[in-house]
Short mmCIF file of C-alpha atoms in Angstrom, two decimals:
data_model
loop_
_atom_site.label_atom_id
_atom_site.label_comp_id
_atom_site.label_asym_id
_atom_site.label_seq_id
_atom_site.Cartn_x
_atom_site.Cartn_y
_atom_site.Cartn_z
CA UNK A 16 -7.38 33.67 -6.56
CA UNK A 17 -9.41 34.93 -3.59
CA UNK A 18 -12.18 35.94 -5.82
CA UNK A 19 -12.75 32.58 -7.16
CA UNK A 20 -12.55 30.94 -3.94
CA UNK A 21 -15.47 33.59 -2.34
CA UNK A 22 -17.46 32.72 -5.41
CA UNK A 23 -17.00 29.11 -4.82
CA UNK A 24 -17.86 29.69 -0.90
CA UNK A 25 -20.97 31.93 -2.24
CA UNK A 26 -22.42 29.00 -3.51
CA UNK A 27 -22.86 26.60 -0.94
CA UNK A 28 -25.43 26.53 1.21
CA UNK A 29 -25.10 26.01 5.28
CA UNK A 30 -28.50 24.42 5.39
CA UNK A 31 -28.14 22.02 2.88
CA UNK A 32 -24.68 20.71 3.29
CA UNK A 33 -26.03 19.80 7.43
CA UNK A 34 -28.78 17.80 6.21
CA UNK A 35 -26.55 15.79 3.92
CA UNK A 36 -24.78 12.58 5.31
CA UNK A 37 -21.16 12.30 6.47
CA UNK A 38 -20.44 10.83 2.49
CA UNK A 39 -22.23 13.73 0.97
CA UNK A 40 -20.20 16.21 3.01
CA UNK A 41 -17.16 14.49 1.96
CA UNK A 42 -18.22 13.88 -1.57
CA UNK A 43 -18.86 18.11 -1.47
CA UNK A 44 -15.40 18.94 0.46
CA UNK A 45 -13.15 16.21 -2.37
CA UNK A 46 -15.21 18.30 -5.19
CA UNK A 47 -14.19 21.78 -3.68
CA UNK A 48 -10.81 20.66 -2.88
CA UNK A 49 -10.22 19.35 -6.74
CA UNK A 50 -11.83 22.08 -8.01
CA UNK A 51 -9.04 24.57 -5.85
CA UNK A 52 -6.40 22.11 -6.52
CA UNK A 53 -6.59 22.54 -10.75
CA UNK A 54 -7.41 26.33 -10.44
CA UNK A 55 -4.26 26.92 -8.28
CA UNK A 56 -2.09 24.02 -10.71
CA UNK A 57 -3.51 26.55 -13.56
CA UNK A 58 -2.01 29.81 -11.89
CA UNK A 59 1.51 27.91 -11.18
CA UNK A 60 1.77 26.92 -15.07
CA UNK A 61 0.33 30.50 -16.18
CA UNK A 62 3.24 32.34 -13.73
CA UNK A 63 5.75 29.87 -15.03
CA UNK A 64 5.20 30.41 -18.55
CA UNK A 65 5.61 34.58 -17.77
CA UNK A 66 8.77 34.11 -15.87
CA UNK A 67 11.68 34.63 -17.87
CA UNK A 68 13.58 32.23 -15.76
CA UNK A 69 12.41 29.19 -14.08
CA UNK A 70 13.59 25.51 -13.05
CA UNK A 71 11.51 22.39 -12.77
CA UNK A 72 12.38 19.32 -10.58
CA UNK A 73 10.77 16.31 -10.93
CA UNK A 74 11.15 13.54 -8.23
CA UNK A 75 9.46 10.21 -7.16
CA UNK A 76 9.47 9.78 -3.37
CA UNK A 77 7.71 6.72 -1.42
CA UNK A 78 5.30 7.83 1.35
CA UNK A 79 4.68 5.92 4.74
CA UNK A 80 2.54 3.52 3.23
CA UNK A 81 5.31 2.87 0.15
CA UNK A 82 3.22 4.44 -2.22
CA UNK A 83 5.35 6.16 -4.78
CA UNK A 84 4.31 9.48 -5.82
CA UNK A 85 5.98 11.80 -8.00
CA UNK A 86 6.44 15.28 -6.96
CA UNK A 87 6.99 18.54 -8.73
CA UNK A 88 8.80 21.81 -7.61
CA UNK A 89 8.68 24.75 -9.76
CA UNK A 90 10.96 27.33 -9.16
CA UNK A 91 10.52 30.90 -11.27
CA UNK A 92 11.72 34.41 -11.29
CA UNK A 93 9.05 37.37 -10.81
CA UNK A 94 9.61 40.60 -13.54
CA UNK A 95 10.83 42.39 -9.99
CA UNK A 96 13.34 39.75 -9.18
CA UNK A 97 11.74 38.02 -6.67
CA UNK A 98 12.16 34.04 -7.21
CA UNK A 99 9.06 31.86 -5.85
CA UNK A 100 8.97 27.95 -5.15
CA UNK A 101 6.01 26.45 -5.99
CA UNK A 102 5.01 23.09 -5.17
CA UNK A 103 2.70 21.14 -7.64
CA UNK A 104 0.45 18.21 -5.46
CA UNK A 105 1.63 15.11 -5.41
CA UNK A 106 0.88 12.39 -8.38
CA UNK A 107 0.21 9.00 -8.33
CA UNK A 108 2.99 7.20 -9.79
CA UNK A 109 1.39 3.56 -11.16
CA UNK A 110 4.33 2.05 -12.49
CA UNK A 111 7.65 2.53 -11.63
CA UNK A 112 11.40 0.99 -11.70
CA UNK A 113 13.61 1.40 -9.50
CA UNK A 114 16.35 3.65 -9.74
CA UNK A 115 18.60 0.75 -8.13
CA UNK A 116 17.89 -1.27 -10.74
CA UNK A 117 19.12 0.77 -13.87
CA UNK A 118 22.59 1.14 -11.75
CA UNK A 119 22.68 -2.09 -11.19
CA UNK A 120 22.74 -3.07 -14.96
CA UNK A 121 24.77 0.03 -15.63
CA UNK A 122 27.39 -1.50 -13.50
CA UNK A 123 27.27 -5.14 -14.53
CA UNK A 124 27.76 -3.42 -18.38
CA UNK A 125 30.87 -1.74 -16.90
CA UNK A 126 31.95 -5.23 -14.84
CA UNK A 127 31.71 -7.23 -18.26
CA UNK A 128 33.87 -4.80 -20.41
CA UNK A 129 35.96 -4.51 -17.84
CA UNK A 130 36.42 -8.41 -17.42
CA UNK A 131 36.71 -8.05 -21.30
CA UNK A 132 39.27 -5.78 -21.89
CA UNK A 133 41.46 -6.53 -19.00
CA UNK A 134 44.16 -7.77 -20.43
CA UNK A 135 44.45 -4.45 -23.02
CA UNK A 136 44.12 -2.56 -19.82
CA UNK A 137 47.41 -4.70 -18.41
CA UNK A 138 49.87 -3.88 -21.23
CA UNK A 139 48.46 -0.15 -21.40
CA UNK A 140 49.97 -0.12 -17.93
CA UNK A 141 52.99 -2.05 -18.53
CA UNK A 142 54.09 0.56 -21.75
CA UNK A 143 53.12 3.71 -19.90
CA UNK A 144 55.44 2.36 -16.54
CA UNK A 145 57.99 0.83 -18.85
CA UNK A 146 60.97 3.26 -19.01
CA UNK A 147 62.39 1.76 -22.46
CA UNK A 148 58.32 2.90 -23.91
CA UNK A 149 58.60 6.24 -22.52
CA UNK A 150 58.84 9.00 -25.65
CA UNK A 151 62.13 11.56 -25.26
CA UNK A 152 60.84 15.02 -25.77
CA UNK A 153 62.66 17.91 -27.60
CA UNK A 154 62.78 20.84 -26.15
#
């Protein structure tokens, strides 16, 4: 990894990059910075599929400006035993529905059969308390 990133640095030239305006130096540090970000995303996938055992969690978390992002953690198991967390930059989510939401209709579904069913649920309850129901065991 630190070879590619003093090959990268080999590259760009001091002189150039001052004469460039403030949007060309950002233009060049948003390039370098992808560039790093894929090559490093690479190595994480690469390690993961060598690890014999690994874990992947997937979660969508709203930032400051409630912009919801989905974020990856990859956790895997070197050949020595060491485990290493690994943390996979944060994605753009575009479209999203809120977890609230499915629970919401999850529940109402439960609500409504309940509702429905109630009164199956009330003489369920009356033969299991009901002493003359009750089955005599043999022992």
């Amino acid at each position: 990894m630190m070879n590619f990133l003093i090959s990268i640095c080999k590259n760009i030239v001091i002189g150039v990059a001052v004469k460039l305006t403030i949007y060309g130096i950002i233009c060049i540090c948003d390039e370098f910075l992808n560039i790093i970000s894929v090559k490093v995303r690479f190595e994480i996938v690469a390690k993961t599929n060598s690890a014999l055992y690994y874990s992947i969690i997937v979660d969508s978390i709203p930032d400051v400006s409630h912009t919801d992002q989905l974020t990856v953690i990859i956790n895997y198991v070197l050949p020595k035993g060491r485990i290493k967390e690994r943390f996979i930059p944060l994605i753009p989510i575009q479209k999203a529905q809120l977890i609230i939401d499915t629970k919401w209709f999850a529940m109402a579904d439960a609500v409504a059969a309940f509702n429905a069913g109630f009164h199956h649920i009330k003489k369920l309850n009356k033969i299991v308390t009901d002493e003359n129901e009750k089955q005599v065991t043999i022992e």
